[in-house]
Amino acid sequence: MHFVSRVRQRLDDPELQRNLKRTRGRNAASRAAAVAAFPDFDAVRARATEIRASVLRDLDVWLERFEQKAIERGATVLWARDGDHACDLIIDIARRHGVRTVVKSKSMVSEEAGLNAALEAAGIRPVETDLGEYILQINDNEPPSHIIMPVIHKSKEQVSELFARVHGTAPKTDIEELTHEARAVLRPEFLGADMGLSGGNFLVAETGSVAIVTNEGNGRLCTTLPRVHVALTGIEKVIPTLEDLATLLRILPRSATGQAITNYVSMLTGPKQAGDADGPEHMYFVLVDGGRADLLGSEFEAMLRCIRCGACMNHCPVYQTIGGHSYGWVYPGPMGSVLTPLYQGLDKAMDLPHAATLCNQCGVVCPVSIPLPELMRTLREKQVERGLRPWSERIATKLWAWVAARPTLYALGTRVAVRYLRWLADGRDRIQVMGVAPGWTAQRDFPAPAAKTFRELYAERRRGGGQ
Amino acid sequence: MVAPGSRGEVALFVTCLVDLMRPSIAFSALKLIEAAGYVAVVPEAQTCCGQPGYNSGDTAAARALARKFIAEFERFPYIVAPSGSCAGTVRTHYPDLFANEPEWRARAEALAAKTFELTQFLVDVAGVTEVPGDFSGSVTYHDSCSGLRELGVKQQPRTLLDRMPGVKRIEMRECEECCGFGGLFSVKYPDISGAIVQRKCDAIRGSGAYAVALGDLGCMMNIEGRLRRNGDELTQVIHIAELLAGDVGGQG
């Protein structure tokens, strides 16, 4: 379905609009409070930006160091070209260890790869254990609409109805009761699963560890209870040191949910060692390229700094109007409008870079200073360079620029335009239907122009000696 | 008071939208610049800064117009525009357009450093403490995105409004939220734009102010157009230049 049709559908969905309205601004307010209570925020933001930018300058070196350290600690590191390759590698691991059930904590890279569908096709049962992801999975594998709050588009009433239907229980409206119900379903899954799959917020090169931040504790259960742990994440997630991790952990939760720290911060380093009380017998890293390496050294490299906090969408007027599903792929909001065309192909997401007002609320709040509007604008430039824009738009832009470069012609053009608009207004102070820009008058009136252009009036004033 | 014209020349960049739609905004800007003691000059061959081309991804078109703009305006000590968005294009984007042309880049940077949004110029450069206007009524100010986030225009218009005894300033909720204009965005994605501007209109009406003042004509047409479409004939939508210059009527 085309972007504009998806948007229309979401705008016409009263339930979704109610849900969007209820959450609108809530995360932004939490972030603002956290930033206000943290005087070092700007300094930490600058440092976090520098950490992420510098690691990308030598990404290969840091990845090799990470691999070496992870191997030293007994983990296996596998490299995936893309999502399909990652699925193949994970299915391979599962088969080798006789895995029938996989408990998953939240991983956006697994969404990129379409891992759940691939596992099911291979006869392996994935179970989402993040509450939001679990809700989506039992709702016919609905995709997430936000990168850290996957089910933000739903109301508790909708979840209540879903739980009652799927679990065959009495409907509950208390969120705590609903959570207990999900917990009762999930607990045996944790205990019975053969494999746990997690994402990775950061890969620490100096120790070969993966760090994950969660609020529900499911990540910790997924990574320590089952026999096998697979950490699936993108190659850009590596950082050099634990010191760097400390810096990034000070800014990630504040930017995401306004928390000073998440309920759980897990550091996982290799499988269970002699003397350890718990932990998996086998630990694997599956590190995915999926278009990331192509961005290194390009004008889009800054996008790889992203630490997936979701602040950009929490502050985006467009995201907050149309919801995450309108964006059409895994990543919504401003970061998605940049990543989707880069990972899926420029011609596969023609609207996304344009469906933004370039208001730069996203750029201002990004904890690693990614110039998101500038990247969207650069994507627009690439569309023009590759001749992907409609011919009518290309001609209109060229004609406008040609006329604007010729002041006499331009002055004549504006004089004619003003008279035409006045004729359309027909004596009123506004135009209600305008053929040249139907999009404008579909949503609002077009205020009528003054009788003459500034240029004309200024010339008259000067001739009249008024100046 | 400074003697009229004693502080040198200021070039007014009228902006293409003001030229076409609301010339009175430019006349108000001229009055304010002159009241601050400068000689206001209007370079005659000016047209557009190139922002529509820039934001559409047609960099070649934007660059050609940027060269024209630089050549016309660089001889002046100050360049002022009654628009945060157009001043922002010159100040923050012109230098980027010439990343590979050192000579033009240097000229773009020199120009950028002396280009200002109107209220920014009046407060930060001219140090204006009195304005000619005698508007009376309650006013809420909408922070346009480019002015706010590219140029840091936030306190300047409020400082000047607060100098006007008849103005009762009220903050609307979410005054820094985008109004949904976004240039061609408003025409390309009218449904999204319409939903966003509706929220802005609700915030303005929620403030109870008689008028909303703002520094960008694009946002102004968007907001005014939506208010009128909604049947609100009362809420006044006023450019900050006209309000400060005393070129619009007040309440009652």
XYZ file of C-alpha atoms in Angstrom, chain A:
467
model
C 0.000 0.000 0.000
C 1.156 3.507 -0.798
C 2.356 5.741 2.054
C -0.388 8.299 1.520
C -3.087 5.590 1.661
C -1.574 4.107 4.817
C -1.603 7.558 6.385
C -5.205 8.210 5.357
C -6.222 4.923 6.925
C -4.483 5.805 10.210
C -5.956 9.296 10.286
C -9.418 7.815 9.760
C -8.976 5.273 12.570
C -10.671 6.915 15.579
C -9.316 4.365 18.052
C -5.723 4.846 16.899
C -6.161 8.617 16.946
C -7.459 8.440 20.510
C -4.479 6.303 21.522
C -2.027 8.643 19.817
C -3.618 11.611 21.518
C -3.382 9.953 24.902
C 0.360 9.297 24.626
C 1.289 12.422 22.645
C 3.896 14.474 24.407
C 4.112 12.088 27.353
C 7.572 10.751 26.533
C 8.767 14.194 25.556
C 7.675 15.499 28.949
C 9.461 12.654 30.762
C 12.626 13.342 28.812
C 12.429 17.069 29.494
C 12.116 16.424 33.220
C 15.079 14.029 33.187
C 17.233 16.475 31.246
C 16.306 19.322 33.584
C 17.333 17.192 36.568
C 20.697 16.329 35.003
C 22.888 19.408 34.672
C 25.592 17.513 32.769
C 23.238 16.525 29.975
C 24.768 18.679 27.228
C 28.302 17.660 28.113
C 27.379 13.976 28.197
C 25.532 14.378 24.897
C 28.646 15.851 23.302
C 30.773 13.041 24.724
C 28.278 10.359 23.616
C 28.268 11.860 20.125
C 32.042 11.761 19.989
C 32.197 8.153 21.221
C 29.777 6.981 18.562
C 31.371 9.095 15.815
C 34.903 7.974 16.588
C 34.047 4.284 16.723
C 32.554 4.547 13.228
C 35.782 5.986 11.879
C 37.534 2.690 12.704
C 34.594 0.325 12.875
C 36.520 -2.636 11.443
C 39.217 -2.340 14.092
C 36.727 -2.210 16.965
C 34.723 -5.112 15.581
C 37.848 -7.258 15.301
C 38.820 -6.387 18.835
C 35.328 -7.216 20.024
C 35.419 -10.533 18.185
C 38.780 -11.454 19.674
C 37.667 -10.665 23.233
C 34.341 -12.446 22.816
C 36.106 -15.558 21.531
C 38.541 -15.412 24.442
C 35.544 -15.570 26.747
C 34.177 -18.621 24.986
C 31.534 -17.058 22.754
C 31.163 -17.652 19.031
C 30.944 -14.617 16.774
C 29.113 -14.945 13.463
C 28.823 -12.289 10.787
C 25.639 -11.899 8.764
C 25.535 -10.098 5.415
C 21.870 -9.269 5.840
C 18.695 -10.279 7.629
C 18.166 -13.476 5.624
C 21.694 -14.573 6.327
C 21.181 -13.857 10.036
C 18.040 -16.021 10.027
C 19.946 -18.861 8.349
C 22.737 -18.654 10.918
C 20.308 -18.646 13.853
C 18.270 -21.553 12.480
C 21.537 -23.404 12.001
C 22.513 -22.803 15.638
C 19.060 -23.885 16.782
C 19.239 -27.127 14.808
C 22.722 -27.898 16.044
C 21.533 -27.629 19.651
C 18.192 -29.351 19.158
C 16.222 -26.197 19.930
C 12.426 -26.289 19.671
C 11.474 -23.103 21.506
C 13.222 -19.726 21.512
C 12.367 -17.076 24.093
C 13.099 -13.620 22.741
C 13.737 -10.327 24.424
C 13.255 -7.214 22.335
C 15.348 -6.941 19.194
C 14.645 -4.541 16.348
C 17.283 -6.296 14.221
C 15.182 -9.469 14.482
C 12.296 -7.415 13.074
C 14.590 -6.232 10.274
C 15.486 -9.854 9.550
C 11.935 -11.179 9.824
C 13.312 -13.748 12.257
C 10.047 -14.963 13.775
C 8.605 -15.957 10.422
C 11.867 -17.666 9.458
C 12.001 -19.623 12.723
C 8.400 -20.739 12.368
C 9.017 -21.855 8.796
C 11.887 -23.956 10.135
C 9.650 -25.567 12.746
C 11.087 -23.608 15.679
C 8.694 -21.756 17.977
C 9.629 -18.150 18.856
C 8.059 -16.651 21.984
C 8.272 -12.895 22.501
C 8.733 -12.095 26.201
C 8.839 -8.303 26.190
C 5.290 -7.478 27.242
C 4.678 -5.190 24.279
C 6.187 -7.613 21.782
C 4.225 -10.469 23.367
C 0.974 -8.545 22.874
C 1.839 -8.020 19.215
C 2.833 -11.632 18.681
C -0.446 -13.007 20.015
C -2.285 -10.424 17.916
C -1.400 -12.244 14.698
C 2.216 -11.093 14.634
C 1.345 -7.433 14.324
C 4.473 -5.318 13.705
C 5.702 -2.891 16.383
C 4.824 0.791 15.925
C 7.645 2.225 18.036
C 11.200 0.990 18.553
C 11.107 0.893 22.339
C 7.372 0.990 23.055
C 6.197 -1.441 20.407
C 2.557 -1.384 21.409
C 2.176 2.329 22.120
C -0.599 2.437 19.512
C -2.906 0.268 21.611
C -5.114 1.091 24.580
C -5.321 -1.091 27.658
C -8.908 -1.882 26.680
C -7.694 -3.324 23.399
C -5.070 -5.380 25.232
C -7.663 -6.537 27.735
C -9.948 -7.727 24.964
C -7.033 -9.482 23.219
C -5.883 -11.267 26.387
C -9.394 -12.436 27.204
C -9.787 -13.789 23.674
C -6.390 -15.471 23.344
C -5.905 -16.636 26.927
C -9.548 -17.544 27.452
C -9.652 -15.568 30.695
C -12.048 -13.023 32.147
C -11.365 -9.504 30.798
C -9.222 -7.349 33.079
C -8.695 -3.598 32.815
C -6.120 -3.134 35.519
C -2.669 -2.934 33.909
C -0.998 -4.735 36.784
C -3.450 -7.615 36.517
C -2.884 -7.820 32.778
C 0.866 -7.919 33.380
C 0.434 -10.739 35.902
C -1.602 -12.666 33.397
C 1.138 -12.346 30.753
C 3.732 -13.276 33.335
C 1.835 -16.453 34.224
C 1.806 -17.428 30.551
C 5.451 -16.574 29.998
C 7.053 -18.034 33.107
C 6.891 -21.666 31.916
C 8.192 -20.550 28.532
C 11.351 -19.135 30.124
C 11.855 -22.349 32.055
C 11.193 -24.620 29.104
C 12.994 -22.806 26.302
C 16.148 -24.218 24.769
C 17.409 -20.935 23.399
C 17.214 -17.312 24.450
C 17.565 -14.605 21.852
C 18.351 -11.029 22.788
C 19.191 -7.887 20.937
C 22.120 -5.784 22.035
C 22.144 -2.117 22.974
C 25.933 -2.007 22.951
C 28.827 -4.346 22.231
C 31.819 -3.558 24.437
C 35.049 -4.196 22.547
C 37.429 -4.291 25.498
C 35.523 -7.075 27.241
C 33.656 -8.846 24.441
C 30.357 -8.212 26.259
C 26.895 -7.307 25.096
C 24.986 -4.793 27.207
C 21.200 -4.764 27.209
C 18.888 -2.386 28.980
C 15.348 -3.435 29.847
C 12.624 -2.515 32.278
C 10.866 -5.831 32.619
C 13.672 -8.223 33.488
C 12.713 -10.520 30.641
C 16.030 -9.810 28.964
C 17.888 -11.203 31.932
C 15.783 -14.370 31.974
C 16.200 -14.902 28.216
C 19.940 -14.583 28.398
C 20.640 -16.670 31.494
C 18.059 -19.471 31.774
C 18.144 -21.318 28.420
C 21.086 -23.503 27.369
C 21.914 -21.326 24.406
C 22.033 -17.529 24.199
C 22.166 -15.749 20.868
C 22.725 -11.986 20.870
C 21.527 -10.553 17.563
C 22.420 -6.980 16.723
C 23.853 -4.642 14.098
C 27.560 -4.226 13.492
C 27.370 -0.519 14.330
C 26.571 -1.169 17.993
C 30.178 -1.666 19.095
C 31.837 0.807 21.481
C 35.412 0.661 22.742
C 35.291 0.538 26.539
C 33.217 0.085 29.689
C 33.894 3.748 30.397
C 32.154 4.577 27.105
C 29.291 2.317 28.114
C 28.909 4.274 31.349
C 28.641 7.500 29.352
C 26.080 6.113 26.925
C 24.024 4.559 29.718
C 23.682 7.980 31.272
C 22.067 9.374 28.142
C 20.131 6.474 26.592
C 17.394 5.959 29.226
C 17.030 9.686 29.862
C 16.466 10.258 26.148
C 14.170 7.262 25.768
C 11.835 7.169 28.745
C 13.177 9.927 30.970
C 14.608 7.383 33.391
C 17.993 8.029 34.998
C 18.614 4.319 34.556
C 16.515 1.393 33.376
C 15.297 -1.220 35.850
C 17.766 -3.712 34.463
C 21.157 -3.266 32.882
C 22.596 -6.619 31.887
C 26.189 -7.261 30.849
C 26.673 -10.649 29.252
C 30.179 -11.898 28.662
C 30.648 -15.399 27.265
C 28.848 -18.573 28.345
C 28.716 -19.954 31.878
C 32.214 -20.370 33.281
C 33.414 -22.921 35.833
C 32.164 -21.746 39.199
C 29.330 -19.583 37.772
C 25.955 -20.181 39.391
C 24.026 -19.691 36.160
C 24.297 -18.736 32.524
C 23.965 -20.423 29.148
C 26.204 -23.286 28.065
C 26.696 -21.702 24.658
C 26.805 -18.084 23.635
C 26.673 -16.747 20.093
C 26.829 -13.307 18.601
C 25.141 -12.782 15.254
C 26.235 -9.385 13.983
C 24.350 -8.062 10.987
C 25.511 -5.726 8.252
C 22.240 -5.321 6.347
C 23.307 -2.111 4.594
C 25.252 -0.589 7.465
C 28.752 -0.953 6.032
C 27.647 0.885 2.891
C 26.913 3.959 4.987
C 30.455 4.185 6.343
C 32.283 7.061 4.726
C 29.080 8.258 3.048
C 27.139 11.440 3.802
C 24.849 9.214 5.871
C 27.498 7.849 8.257
C 26.117 9.927 11.138
C 22.963 7.796 11.031
C 25.005 4.833 12.302
C 25.568 6.694 15.561
C 21.918 5.973 16.435
C 21.467 4.246 19.795
C 17.759 3.453 19.240
C 16.303 5.568 22.040
C 13.183 6.657 20.161
C 13.472 10.316 21.218
C 13.181 11.447 17.588
C 9.763 9.841 17.140
C 8.632 10.921 20.604
C 9.198 14.508 19.496
C 8.060 14.233 15.888
C 4.821 16.033 14.979
C 4.376 13.717 11.996
C 4.954 10.457 13.899
C 2.614 11.617 16.640
C -0.067 12.217 14.011
C 0.186 9.114 11.850
C 1.654 6.474 14.196
C 4.485 4.069 13.486
C 2.724 1.683 11.120
C 2.296 4.368 8.470
C 6.019 4.295 7.793
C 5.735 0.882 6.188
C 8.814 -0.856 7.523
C 10.482 -1.718 10.818
C 11.756 1.719 11.798
C 9.314 4.614 12.125
C 9.674 8.317 12.827
C 12.594 10.467 11.694
C 15.226 7.753 12.181
C 13.047 5.408 10.139
C 12.547 7.992 7.415
C 16.325 7.986 7.003
C 17.029 4.284 7.570
C 14.233 2.778 5.489
C 15.329 4.270 2.160
C 18.967 3.529 2.993
C 18.375 -0.122 3.933
C 15.449 -0.927 1.642
C 16.329 1.223 -1.378
C 15.735 4.862 -2.229
C 12.967 3.992 -4.676
C 11.187 1.806 -2.095
C 10.458 4.701 0.245
C 10.051 7.777 -1.911
C 7.691 9.572 0.455
C 9.475 9.123 3.760
C 12.193 11.780 3.344
C 9.556 14.253 2.126
C 6.894 13.523 4.731
C 8.627 15.745 7.262
C 8.327 19.429 8.041
C 12.075 19.604 8.802
C 11.114 21.210 12.106
C 14.261 19.708 13.681
C 12.685 18.787 16.994
C 14.262 15.361 16.362
C 17.730 16.742 15.693
C 17.631 18.852 18.839
C 16.789 15.933 21.131
C 18.915 13.240 19.500
C 21.358 12.069 22.197
C 24.086 11.511 19.616
C 23.406 14.692 17.626
C 22.362 13.063 14.357
C 21.276 15.848 11.988
C 18.116 13.961 11.006
C 16.434 16.743 8.966
C 19.676 17.311 7.079
C 19.877 13.583 6.273
C 16.267 13.584 5.069
C 17.053 16.570 2.893
C 20.114 14.801 1.504
C 17.906 11.822 0.644
C 15.648 14.218 -1.270
C 18.766 15.348 -3.113
C 19.612 11.735 -4.003
C 16.102 11.244 -5.390
C 16.593 14.271 -7.635
C 20.083 13.148 -8.702
C 18.792 9.734 -9.672
C 15.844 11.203 -11.551
C 13.316 9.537 -9.260
C 11.070 12.559 -8.726
C 7.974 12.971 -10.919
C 8.639 14.939 -14.099
C 6.022 17.556 -13.213
C 7.833 18.369 -9.979
C 11.218 18.483 -11.688
C 9.968 20.869 -14.358
C 8.214 23.065 -11.812
C 11.367 23.392 -9.687
C 13.549 24.143 -12.704
C 11.109 26.694 -14.058
C 10.795 28.406 -10.683
C 14.581 28.581 -10.269
C 15.017 29.862 -13.833
C 12.506 32.650 -13.307
C 13.800 33.520 -9.823
C 17.240 34.069 -11.326
C 15.799 36.752 -13.668
C 14.490 39.667 -11.559
C 12.553 41.464 -14.311
C 10.779 38.323 -15.401
C 10.250 37.356 -11.778
C 8.673 40.732 -11.005
C 6.317 40.278 -13.935
C 5.490 36.732 -12.855
C 4.608 37.780 -9.318
C 2.441 40.664 -10.599
C 0.495 38.228 -12.713
C 0.301 35.698 -9.875
C -1.115 38.255 -7.455
C -3.801 39.312 -9.954
C -4.683 35.704 -10.621
C -5.008 34.935 -6.912
C -7.096 38.068 -6.374
C -9.355 36.970 -9.219
C -9.731 33.568 -7.547
C -10.548 35.234 -4.224
C -13.280 37.188 -6.030
C -13.390 40.067 -3.608
C -13.100 37.960 -0.492
C -10.108 37.824 1.840
C -9.507 34.137 1.184
C -9.494 31.427 -1.466
C -11.308 28.227 -0.615
C -10.566 26.100 -3.658
C -7.271 26.546 -5.455
C -6.550 24.410 -8.510
C -2.783 24.962 -8.508
C -2.395 23.687 -4.938
C -5.444 21.569 -4.131
C -3.593 20.065 -1.181
C -3.522 23.429 0.522
C -7.205 24.240 0.207
C -8.219 20.673 1.063
C -7.222 21.464 4.624
C -7.367 25.229 5.042
C -8.253 28.476 3.358
C -5.618 30.325 1.394
C -5.465 33.928 2.582
C -5.804 36.243 -0.416
C -2.760 38.374 -1.298
C -2.668 42.153 -1.148
C -3.608 44.001 -4.337
C -0.030 44.580 -5.430
C 3.376 43.039 -4.774
C 5.819 44.682 -2.413
C 8.012 45.429 -5.383
C 5.243 47.415 -7.069
C 4.225 49.261 -3.931
C 7.795 50.107 -3.011
C 8.464 51.450 -6.498
C 5.294 53.587 -6.263
C 6.337 54.884 -2.885
C 9.751 55.861 -4.162
C 8.323 57.514 -7.260
C 5.893 59.398 -5.070
C 8.808 60.711 -3.043
C 7.406 59.085 0.047
C 10.802 57.702 0.863
